[in-house]
Amino acid sequence: MDGFVRVPISEQEPKVRATNFEEVCLGYTEEEAVKEAGRCLNCKNPKCVGGCPVSINIPAFIHEVSERNFEKAYQIISESSALPAVCGRVCPQETQCEGQCIRGIKGEAVAIGKLERFVADWARENGVKPTPAEKKNGHKVAVIGSGPSGLTCAGDLAKLGYDVTIFEALQKAGGVLVYGIPEFRLPKDKVVAAEVENVKSLGVTFETNVIVGKSITIDELMEEEGFEAVFIGSGAGLPRFMGIPGEQANGVFSANEFLTRSNLMKAYEDSDTPISRGKKVVVVGGGNVAMDAARTALRLGAEVHVVYRRSEAELPARAEEVHHAKEEGIQFDLLQNPVEILTDDNGWVTGVRVIKMELGEPDESGRRRPVEVEGSEYNIDCDTVIMSLGTSPNPLISATTKGLEVNRRGCIVAEETDGKTSKASVYAGGDAVTGAATVILAMGAGKAAAKGIDAYFQNNK
Ligand SMILES: Cc1cc2nc3c(=O)[nH]c(=O)nc-3n(C[C@H](O)[C@H](O)[C@H](O)COP(=O)(O)OP(=O)(O)OC[C@H]3O[C@@H](n4cnc5c(N)ncnc54)[C@H](O)[C@@H]3O)c2cc1C
């Protein structure tokens, strides 16, 4: 069955990695990458490219890997993606490029994500950078937010010669890549900072610690600072809660706060940043964020239970993350939903009261609707609860920008094709428009907006 099975990838042993914050996946060696690249059938009509929201020429870069032309492979990827080392690690390839791979019909899809990661890591280790524009075109564009959408939009515009400045509220650039996704999945200094540096090397200026809407408004950037167009890529950082009794108790956190403390302020490294080191932690939710919060709490020494109201088949997290979480010893309490957070007399969490659920008819999302089983409530003892129920955009930007339309979920209304908003020469994309989604969709939106902004200047010359 030669070629039907992918070349296996090395990972840290589950027992070892459950006690450290080092990267779980160790990546392919050169020999392994070349062998895996040899499995690509180089299809005439490559469906994998259609499955990639930034349309990387996948067969072409994989062919170069199989020929050991790693630098050429990197140049091909970087024509379409500013963040290949990030995407190679965190993209849901199984439902995108790899989900379309012909090899996947009778065997395992080519490990496109792992090959992308290999190429990007090889380029970084060998000092290969993307190619900057030869000359500037004299137009100034502001980008709000340095997450994947902002970095992509800024990088693409810089390559076209625009003079781009990214305004970022936090002290470090990268958005969720630095403050959300944990070190053990996405190393910050080695990978994220290096790809941010690549965007800088294209000529993009970064202004950190600038909260647009407080430090300066979009209208001021355009009317007083000479920016002719703006891209808003400010993400969806506002956590949701359930609204159940006890949610204000000491020991209840949003996953965002918990992960930000751990990642950005390095609380896991015994720094001065306070972080909850619970003995028994309940994480509520079943997405990637819930898996990250659970696996972080585990590494900080807790017994961790993930409470999710549907069954395993509906878990929205990537299959690989669920698999890793289980291997590390996280327990999944499925088809259960919290109804109350229990506290002691001093207001500290002592447990969660949950009710069992069963699956009914499909809802508007197409997933079967969870229905409460009457009289099935019981208590789970714990000292910490982490709520991971999704996020929505912060209203600061929309509230301080004249004429910017938002929908009833607080998301900025923008065209999917070019990111155009209701306000002239203002574009938007990523989680700020779609609500919490994925890195690659945010990058796709940044790319589309860069094209839209360029078309705007071409048409208004
Ligand atoms: C814990 C976690 C794990 C995830 N795991 C995955 C995964 O495995 N795979 C995947 O594909 N996706 C994952 N996601 C989702 C993915 O990270 C997001 O969809 C993506 O980062 C969205 O990109 P963005 O550019 O729209 O926004 P963000 O990454 O949120 O970046 C927005 C940036 O804008 C800045 N900003 C906000 N307001 C202002 C303002 N007023 N002024 C200036 N700057 C501002 C923010 O500080 C931030 O840096 C995860 C998300 C989280 C939270």
Coordinates of C-alpha atoms and ligand atoms in Angstrom, one line a residue:
M1 CA 0.0 0.0 0.0
D2 CA 2.9 2.3 -0.8
G3 CA 1.9 6.0 -0.8
F4 CA -1.5 5.5 0.9
V5 CA -0.2 6.4 4.4
R6 CA 1.4 9.7 5.2
V7 CA 4.9 9.9 6.7
P8 CA 4.4 10.0 10.5
I9 CA 5.4 13.1 12.4
S10 CA 7.3 13.2 15.7
E11 CA 5.6 14.6 18.7
Q12 CA 6.5 15.0 22.4
E13 CA 5.2 12.0 24.5
P14 CA 1.8 12.9 26.0
K15 CA 3.0 12.3 29.6
V16 CA 6.1 14.5 29.1
R17 CA 4.4 17.3 27.3
A18 CA 1.5 17.5 29.8
T19 CA 4.0 19.0 32.2
N20 CA 5.7 21.5 29.9
F21 CA 4.9 24.4 27.5
E22 CA 7.3 23.2 24.7
E23 CA 5.8 22.6 21.3
V24 CA 3.9 19.3 21.0
C25 CA 4.6 18.6 17.4
L26 CA 8.3 18.5 16.4
G27 CA 7.9 18.8 12.6
Y28 CA 9.4 16.9 9.7
T29 CA 13.1 16.4 9.1
E30 CA 14.3 17.1 5.5
E31 CA 14.3 13.4 4.6
E32 CA 10.7 13.0 6.0
A33 CA 9.5 16.1 4.2
V34 CA 11.0 15.0 0.8
K35 CA 9.4 11.6 1.2
E36 CA 6.0 13.0 2.1
A37 CA 6.2 15.5 -0.8
G38 CA 6.7 12.5 -3.1
R39 CA 3.2 11.3 -2.2
C40 CA 1.6 14.3 -4.0
L41 CA 0.1 13.2 -7.3
N42 CA 0.5 16.7 -8.8
C43 CA -3.1 16.7 -10.1
K44 CA -3.9 18.5 -13.3
N45 CA -6.9 20.1 -11.6
P46 CA -5.6 20.5 -8.0
K47 CA -8.6 20.7 -5.7
C48 CA -6.4 21.4 -2.7
V49 CA -5.8 25.0 -4.0
G50 CA -9.5 25.6 -4.1
G51 CA -9.7 24.4 -0.5
C52 CA -7.1 27.1 0.6
P53 CA -8.7 30.5 1.4
V54 CA -5.5 32.2 0.3
S55 CA -5.0 30.0 -2.8
I56 CA -1.4 28.8 -2.2
N57 CA -0.1 27.0 -5.3
I58 CA 0.1 23.8 -3.3
P59 CA 1.2 21.3 -5.9
A60 CA 4.0 23.7 -7.1
F61 CA 5.5 24.2 -3.7
I62 CA 5.2 20.5 -2.8
H63 CA 6.9 19.6 -6.1
E64 CA 9.8 21.9 -5.1
V65 CA 10.1 20.2 -1.8
S66 CA 10.2 16.8 -3.5
E67 CA 13.2 18.2 -5.5
R68 CA 14.8 19.6 -2.4
N69 CA 14.4 23.2 -3.7
F70 CA 13.2 24.4 -0.3
E71 CA 13.9 28.1 -1.0
K72 CA 11.9 28.0 -4.2
A73 CA 9.1 26.2 -2.3
Y74 CA 9.1 29.1 0.2
Q75 CA 9.0 31.8 -2.5
I76 CA 5.9 30.0 -4.0
I77 CA 4.1 29.9 -0.6
S78 CA 5.1 33.5 0.3
E79 CA 3.5 34.8 -2.9
S80 CA 0.1 34.0 -1.3
S81 CA 0.7 33.8 2.5
A82 CA 2.5 36.1 4.9
L83 CA 2.2 33.5 7.8
P84 CA 3.2 30.0 6.5
A85 CA 4.9 28.8 9.7
V86 CA 1.7 29.9 11.6
C87 CA -0.7 28.3 9.2
G88 CA 1.3 25.1 8.9
R89 CA 0.7 24.7 12.7
V90 CA -2.8 25.9 13.3
C91 CA -4.9 25.8 10.1
P92 CA -7.8 23.3 10.0
Q93 CA -6.2 21.6 7.0
E94 CA -8.3 18.5 7.4
T95 CA -11.4 20.5 6.3
Q96 CA -9.6 22.7 3.8
C97 CA -6.7 21.8 1.5
E98 CA -6.2 18.3 2.8
G99 CA -10.0 17.7 2.8
Q100 CA -9.9 18.1 -1.0
C101 CA -6.7 15.9 -1.6
I102 CA -7.3 13.0 -4.0
R103 CA -4.9 10.9 -1.9
G104 CA -7.5 11.1 0.9
I105 CA -10.1 9.2 -1.1
K106 CA -8.4 5.8 -0.7
G107 CA -5.8 6.6 1.9
E108 CA -4.4 9.5 3.9
A109 CA -4.3 13.0 2.3
V110 CA -0.9 14.5 1.7
A111 CA 0.3 16.2 4.9
I112 CA 0.1 19.7 3.2
G113 CA 0.1 21.6 6.5
K114 CA 3.1 19.8 7.9
L115 CA 5.0 20.4 4.6
E116 CA 4.1 24.1 4.7
R117 CA 5.4 24.2 8.2
F118 CA 8.6 22.4 7.2
V119 CA 9.2 24.9 4.3
A120 CA 8.5 28.0 6.5
D121 CA 10.7 26.7 9.3
W122 CA 13.5 25.9 6.8
A123 CA 13.3 29.4 5.3
R124 CA 13.5 31.0 8.8
E125 CA 16.4 28.9 9.9
N126 CA 18.2 29.7 6.6
G127 CA 17.5 33.5 6.7
V128 CA 15.3 33.5 3.6
K129 CA 12.8 36.4 3.5
P130 CA 9.9 37.4 1.3
T131 CA 10.7 39.9 -1.5
P132 CA 9.8 43.6 -0.8
A133 CA 8.4 46.1 -3.4
E134 CA 11.0 47.8 -5.5
K135 CA 9.6 51.3 -4.9
K136 CA 6.8 53.0 -2.9
N137 CA 3.8 54.4 -4.7
G138 CA 3.3 57.3 -2.2
H139 CA -0.1 56.3 -0.8
K140 CA -0.6 56.0 3.0
V141 CA -2.8 53.2 4.4
A142 CA -3.6 52.5 8.1
V143 CA -4.3 49.0 9.3
I144 CA -6.0 48.6 12.7
G145 CA -4.9 45.4 14.5
S146 CA -1.9 43.2 13.9
G147 CA -3.7 39.8 13.9
P148 CA -3.6 37.5 10.8
S149 CA -6.1 39.7 8.8
G150 CA -4.1 42.9 9.5
L151 CA -0.7 41.4 8.9
T152 CA -1.9 39.9 5.6
C153 CA -3.5 43.0 4.4
A154 CA -0.5 45.1 5.4
G155 CA 2.0 42.7 3.8
D156 CA 0.1 42.5 0.5
L157 CA -0.3 46.3 0.3
A158 CA 3.4 46.8 1.1
K159 CA 4.4 44.4 -1.6
L160 CA 2.4 46.6 -4.0
G161 CA 4.3 49.7 -2.9
Y162 CA 1.9 51.2 -0.3
D163 CA 3.2 53.0 2.7
V164 CA 1.4 51.0 5.5
T165 CA 1.3 51.6 9.2
I166 CA -0.3 49.0 11.6
F167 CA -1.8 50.4 14.8
E168 CA -2.0 47.7 17.5
A169 CA -3.6 48.1 21.0
L170 CA -1.3 45.7 22.7
Q171 CA 2.4 45.9 23.3
K172 CA 3.2 42.9 21.0
A173 CA 2.1 42.3 17.4
G174 CA 0.3 39.2 16.3
G175 CA -3.2 39.4 17.7
V176 CA -4.6 36.0 18.8
L177 CA -1.4 34.4 17.6
V178 CA 0.4 35.9 20.5
Y179 CA -2.2 36.3 23.2
G180 CA -4.6 33.4 22.5
I181 CA -3.0 30.3 21.0
P182 CA -0.7 28.8 23.6
E183 CA 3.1 28.4 23.2
F184 CA 2.9 24.6 23.1
R185 CA 1.0 24.9 19.8
L186 CA 2.5 28.0 18.4
P187 CA 5.9 29.2 19.7
K188 CA 5.8 33.0 20.1
D189 CA 9.4 34.1 19.8
K190 CA 10.5 31.4 17.3
V191 CA 7.6 31.4 15.0
V192 CA 5.1 34.3 15.4
A193 CA 7.7 37.1 16.1
A194 CA 9.7 35.8 13.1
E195 CA 6.7 36.0 10.7
V196 CA 5.9 39.5 12.1
E197 CA 9.5 40.5 11.3
N198 CA 9.0 39.2 7.8
V199 CA 6.0 41.6 7.4
K200 CA 8.2 44.4 8.8
S201 CA 10.9 43.5 6.3
L202 CA 8.4 44.3 3.5
G203 CA 8.5 47.9 4.8
V204 CA 5.4 47.9 7.1
T205 CA 5.6 50.2 10.2
F206 CA 4.2 49.0 13.5
E207 CA 2.8 51.4 16.2
T208 CA 2.0 49.3 19.3
N209 CA 0.1 50.4 22.4
V210 CA -2.3 52.5 20.3
I211 CA -5.9 51.8 20.9
V212 CA -7.8 53.2 17.9
G213 CA -11.0 54.7 19.3
K214 CA -9.2 55.9 22.4
S215 CA -5.7 57.1 21.5
I216 CA -6.8 58.3 18.1
T217 CA -10.0 57.7 16.0
I218 CA -10.3 56.4 12.4
D219 CA -11.7 59.8 11.4
E220 CA -8.6 61.5 12.9
L221 CA -6.3 59.1 11.1
M222 CA -7.9 60.1 7.8
E223 CA -8.6 63.7 8.4
E224 CA -5.4 64.7 10.4
E225 CA -2.8 62.1 9.8
G226 CA -3.0 61.8 6.0
F227 CA -4.1 58.1 5.7
E228 CA -6.1 57.8 2.5
A229 CA -7.6 54.3 3.3
V230 CA -8.0 52.2 6.4
F231 CA -8.3 48.4 7.0
I232 CA -10.0 47.4 10.2
G233 CA -8.8 44.0 11.4
S234 CA -9.5 44.4 15.1
G235 CA -10.8 40.9 15.8
A236 CA -13.5 39.6 18.2
G237 CA -12.0 39.8 21.6
L238 CA -15.0 40.4 23.8
P239 CA -15.9 37.1 25.7
R240 CA -19.4 35.8 26.1
F241 CA -20.8 34.4 29.3
M242 CA -23.8 32.1 29.9
G243 CA -25.8 34.4 32.2
I244 CA -26.2 31.6 34.9
P245 CA -26.2 32.2 38.7
G246 CA -22.7 32.3 40.2
E247 CA -20.9 33.4 37.1
Q248 CA -19.5 36.4 38.9
A249 CA -17.8 34.2 41.6
N250 CA -14.1 34.3 42.4
G251 CA -12.5 31.6 40.3
V252 CA -14.6 32.1 37.2
F253 CA -12.6 33.3 34.2
S254 CA -13.1 33.9 30.5
A255 CA -10.8 31.7 28.4
N256 CA -9.5 34.9 26.8
E257 CA -8.4 36.4 30.1
F258 CA -6.9 33.1 31.3
L259 CA -5.0 32.5 28.0
T260 CA -3.9 36.1 27.7
R261 CA -2.4 36.1 31.2
S262 CA -0.6 32.8 30.4
N263 CA 0.7 33.8 26.9
L264 CA 1.3 37.5 26.7
M265 CA 2.4 38.0 30.3
K266 CA 4.2 34.6 30.6
A267 CA 2.3 33.8 33.8
Y268 CA 3.2 30.1 33.2
E269 CA 6.9 30.9 33.7
D270 CA 6.5 32.0 37.4
S271 CA 6.5 35.6 36.4
D272 CA 4.8 38.3 38.6
T273 CA 1.5 37.9 36.6
P274 CA -1.1 36.3 38.8
I275 CA -2.9 33.3 37.2
S276 CA -5.3 30.8 38.5
R277 CA -3.5 27.5 39.2
G278 CA -6.6 25.5 40.1
K279 CA -6.5 21.9 41.4
K280 CA -9.6 20.9 39.5
V281 CA -10.7 23.0 36.6
V282 CA -13.9 22.9 34.6
V283 CA -13.7 24.3 31.1
V284 CA -17.1 25.1 29.5
G285 CA -17.2 24.8 25.7
G286 CA -15.8 22.6 22.9
G287 CA -14.0 24.8 20.4
N288 CA -10.2 25.4 19.8
V289 CA -10.2 28.0 22.5
A290 CA -11.7 25.6 25.1
M291 CA -9.0 23.0 24.2
D292 CA -6.3 25.6 24.6
A293 CA -7.6 26.7 28.0
A294 CA -8.0 23.1 29.1
R295 CA -4.5 22.1 28.0
T296 CA -3.0 25.2 29.6
A297 CA -4.7 24.5 32.9
L298 CA -3.5 20.9 32.8
R299 CA 0.1 22.1 32.3
L300 CA -0.3 24.4 35.3
G301 CA -1.0 21.3 37.4
A302 CA -4.8 20.9 37.4
E303 CA -7.2 17.9 36.8
V304 CA -9.3 19.2 33.9
H305 CA -12.8 18.5 32.7
V306 CA -14.2 19.9 29.5
V307 CA -18.0 20.2 29.8
Y308 CA -19.7 20.5 26.4
R309 CA -23.4 20.4 25.7
R310 CA -23.4 18.3 22.5
S311 CA -21.6 15.0 21.6
E312 CA -18.1 14.3 20.4
A313 CA -19.2 14.4 16.7
E314 CA -20.2 18.1 17.1
L315 CA -17.1 19.3 19.0
P316 CA -16.1 22.4 17.0
A317 CA -12.4 22.1 17.9
R318 CA -9.9 20.6 15.4
A319 CA -9.8 16.8 15.6
E320 CA -6.0 17.0 16.2
E321 CA -6.5 19.3 19.2
V322 CA -9.2 17.0 20.7
H323 CA -6.9 14.0 20.1
H324 CA -4.0 15.7 21.8
A325 CA -6.1 16.9 24.7
K326 CA -7.4 13.3 25.3
E327 CA -3.9 11.9 25.1
E328 CA -2.7 14.3 27.7
G329 CA -5.4 13.2 30.2
I330 CA -8.1 15.8 29.8
Q331 CA -11.6 14.4 30.6
F332 CA -14.5 15.1 28.4
D333 CA -17.9 15.4 30.1
L334 CA -20.1 15.5 26.9
L335 CA -23.8 16.1 26.6
Q336 CA -23.9 18.2 29.7
N337 CA -24.5 21.9 30.3
P338 CA -23.9 24.1 33.4
V339 CA -26.9 25.6 35.0
E340 CA -25.2 27.2 38.1
I341 CA -21.8 27.9 39.4
L342 CA -21.7 26.8 43.1
T343 CA -19.8 28.9 45.7
D344 CA -18.8 28.9 49.3
D345 CA -19.8 31.7 51.8
N346 CA -16.9 33.8 50.7
G347 CA -18.0 33.8 47.0
W348 CA -15.3 31.3 45.8
V349 CA -16.1 28.6 43.3
T350 CA -16.8 25.1 44.8
G351 CA -18.3 23.4 41.8
V352 CA -20.6 23.5 38.8
R353 CA -24.2 22.2 38.7
V354 CA -24.8 20.6 35.3
I355 CA -27.7 19.1 33.6
K356 CA -27.5 16.2 31.1
M357 CA -28.5 16.8 27.5
E358 CA -29.6 14.7 24.6
L359 CA -29.6 15.6 20.9
G360 CA -32.8 16.6 19.2
E361 CA -33.6 17.8 15.7
P362 CA -31.0 19.8 13.7
D363 CA -31.0 23.6 14.4
E364 CA -30.3 26.4 11.9
S365 CA -26.5 25.6 12.0
G366 CA -27.4 22.1 10.8
R367 CA -26.1 20.5 14.0
R368 CA -28.5 18.5 16.2
R369 CA -30.0 20.8 19.0
P370 CA -29.1 19.8 22.5
V371 CA -32.2 19.3 24.7
E372 CA -32.1 19.2 28.6
V373 CA -33.0 15.8 30.2
E374 CA -35.4 16.8 32.9
G375 CA -34.4 16.0 36.5
S376 CA -30.8 14.9 35.5
E377 CA -28.9 17.7 37.3
Y378 CA -25.8 16.8 39.4
N379 CA -22.7 18.6 40.8
I380 CA -19.1 18.5 39.6
D381 CA -16.7 19.7 42.3
C382 CA -14.0 22.2 41.2
D383 CA -12.2 25.3 42.3
T384 CA -11.9 27.0 38.9
V385 CA -14.3 27.5 36.0
I386 CA -13.1 28.7 32.6
M387 CA -15.9 29.9 30.2
S388 CA -15.1 29.4 26.6
L389 CA -18.4 30.2 24.8
G390 CA -17.2 32.3 21.9
T391 CA -16.4 36.0 21.5
S392 CA -17.8 39.0 19.7
P393 CA -16.1 42.2 18.4
N394 CA -15.4 45.0 20.8
P395 CA -17.8 47.9 20.0
L396 CA -15.1 50.6 20.6
I397 CA -14.2 51.1 16.9
S398 CA -17.7 51.1 15.6
A399 CA -18.8 53.5 18.3
T400 CA -16.1 56.0 17.5
T401 CA -16.2 55.9 13.7
K402 CA -18.8 58.0 11.9
G403 CA -20.9 56.1 9.3
L404 CA -19.5 52.6 10.0
E405 CA -22.4 50.1 9.8
V406 CA -22.4 47.1 12.2
N407 CA -24.9 44.2 12.3
R408 CA -27.0 43.1 15.3
R409 CA -24.1 40.8 16.5
G410 CA -21.8 43.9 16.6
C411 CA -19.8 42.7 13.6
I412 CA -18.7 45.3 11.0
V413 CA -20.7 45.0 7.8
A414 CA -18.2 44.5 4.9
E415 CA -18.3 43.0 1.4
E416 CA -16.9 39.5 1.3
T417 CA -15.2 40.1 -2.1
D418 CA -13.2 43.3 -1.3
G419 CA -13.8 44.2 2.4
K420 CA -15.6 47.4 1.5
T421 CA -17.6 48.9 4.5
S422 CA -20.4 51.5 4.6
K423 CA -17.7 54.2 5.1
A424 CA -15.8 55.5 2.0
S425 CA -12.2 54.2 1.8
V426 CA -12.6 52.1 5.0
Y427 CA -12.3 48.3 4.6
A428 CA -12.6 45.5 7.2
G429 CA -12.1 41.8 7.5
G430 CA -11.3 38.9 9.8
D431 CA -13.1 38.2 13.1
A432 CA -14.2 41.8 13.3
V433 CA -16.5 41.1 10.4
T434 CA -17.3 37.4 10.7
G435 CA -17.2 37.0 14.4
A436 CA -14.7 34.4 15.8
A437 CA -13.5 32.2 12.9
T438 CA -10.1 30.9 11.8
V439 CA -6.6 32.3 11.1
I440 CA -6.8 31.4 7.4
L441 CA -10.2 32.9 6.9
A442 CA -8.9 36.1 8.5
M443 CA -5.9 36.0 6.2
G444 CA -8.2 35.5 3.2
A445 CA -10.2 38.5 4.2
G446 CA -7.0 40.6 4.6
K447 CA -5.9 39.6 1.2
A448 CA -9.3 40.4 -0.4
A449 CA -9.3 43.8 1.3
A450 CA -5.7 44.5 0.1
K451 CA -7.0 43.9 -3.5
G452 CA -10.0 46.1 -2.8
I453 CA -7.9 48.9 -1.5
D454 CA -5.5 48.7 -4.4
A455 CA -8.5 48.8 -6.8
Y456 CA -9.9 51.8 -5.0
F457 CA -6.6 53.7 -5.6
Q458 CA -6.4 52.5 -9.2
N459 CA -9.9 53.8 -9.8
N460 CA -9.4 57.1 -8.0
K461 CA -6.1 58.1 -9.6
Ligands
LIG1 C1 -7.3 30.6 22.1 C2 -7.6 30.6 20.6 C3 -7.2 29.5 19.8 C4 -7.5 29.5 18.5 N1 -7.0 28.5 17.7 C5 -7.2 28.5 16.4 C6 -6.6 27.5 15.6 O1 -6.1 26.5 16.1 N2 -6.7 27.6 14.2 C7 -7.3 28.6 13.6 O2 -7.4 28.7 12.4 N3 -7.9 29.6 14.4 C8 -7.8 29.6 15.7 N4 -8.3 30.6 16.5 C9 -9.1 31.7 15.8 C10 -8.1 32.7 15.2 O3 -7.0 32.9 16.0 C11 -8.8 34.0 14.8 O4 -9.9 33.7 14.0 C12 -7.9 35.0 14.1 O5 -6.8 35.3 14.9 C13 -8.6 36.2 13.7 O6 -7.7 37.1 13.2 P1 -8.0 38.7 13.1 O7 -6.9 39.3 12.4 O8 -9.4 38.9 12.6 O9 -8.1 39.2 14.7 P2 -7.1 39.0 15.9 O10 -6.2 37.9 15.8 O11 -8.1 38.9 17.1 O12 -6.3 40.3 16.0 C14 -7.0 41.5 16.2 C15 -5.9 42.5 16.7 O13 -6.5 43.8 16.8 C16 -6.1 44.5 18.0 N5 -7.1 45.5 18.3 C17 -8.4 45.3 18.7 N6 -9.0 46.4 18.9 C18 -8.1 47.4 18.6 C19 -8.2 48.8 18.6 N7 -9.3 49.5 19.0 N8 -7.1 49.5 18.3 C20 -5.9 48.8 17.9 N9 -5.8 47.5 17.9 C21 -6.9 46.8 18.2 C22 -6.1 43.3 19.0 O14 -5.3 43.7 20.1 C23 -5.5 42.2 18.1 O15 -4.1 42.2 18.2 C24 -8.1 30.6 17.9 C25 -8.6 31.7 18.7 C26 -8.3 31.7 20.0 C27 -8.8 32.9 20.8

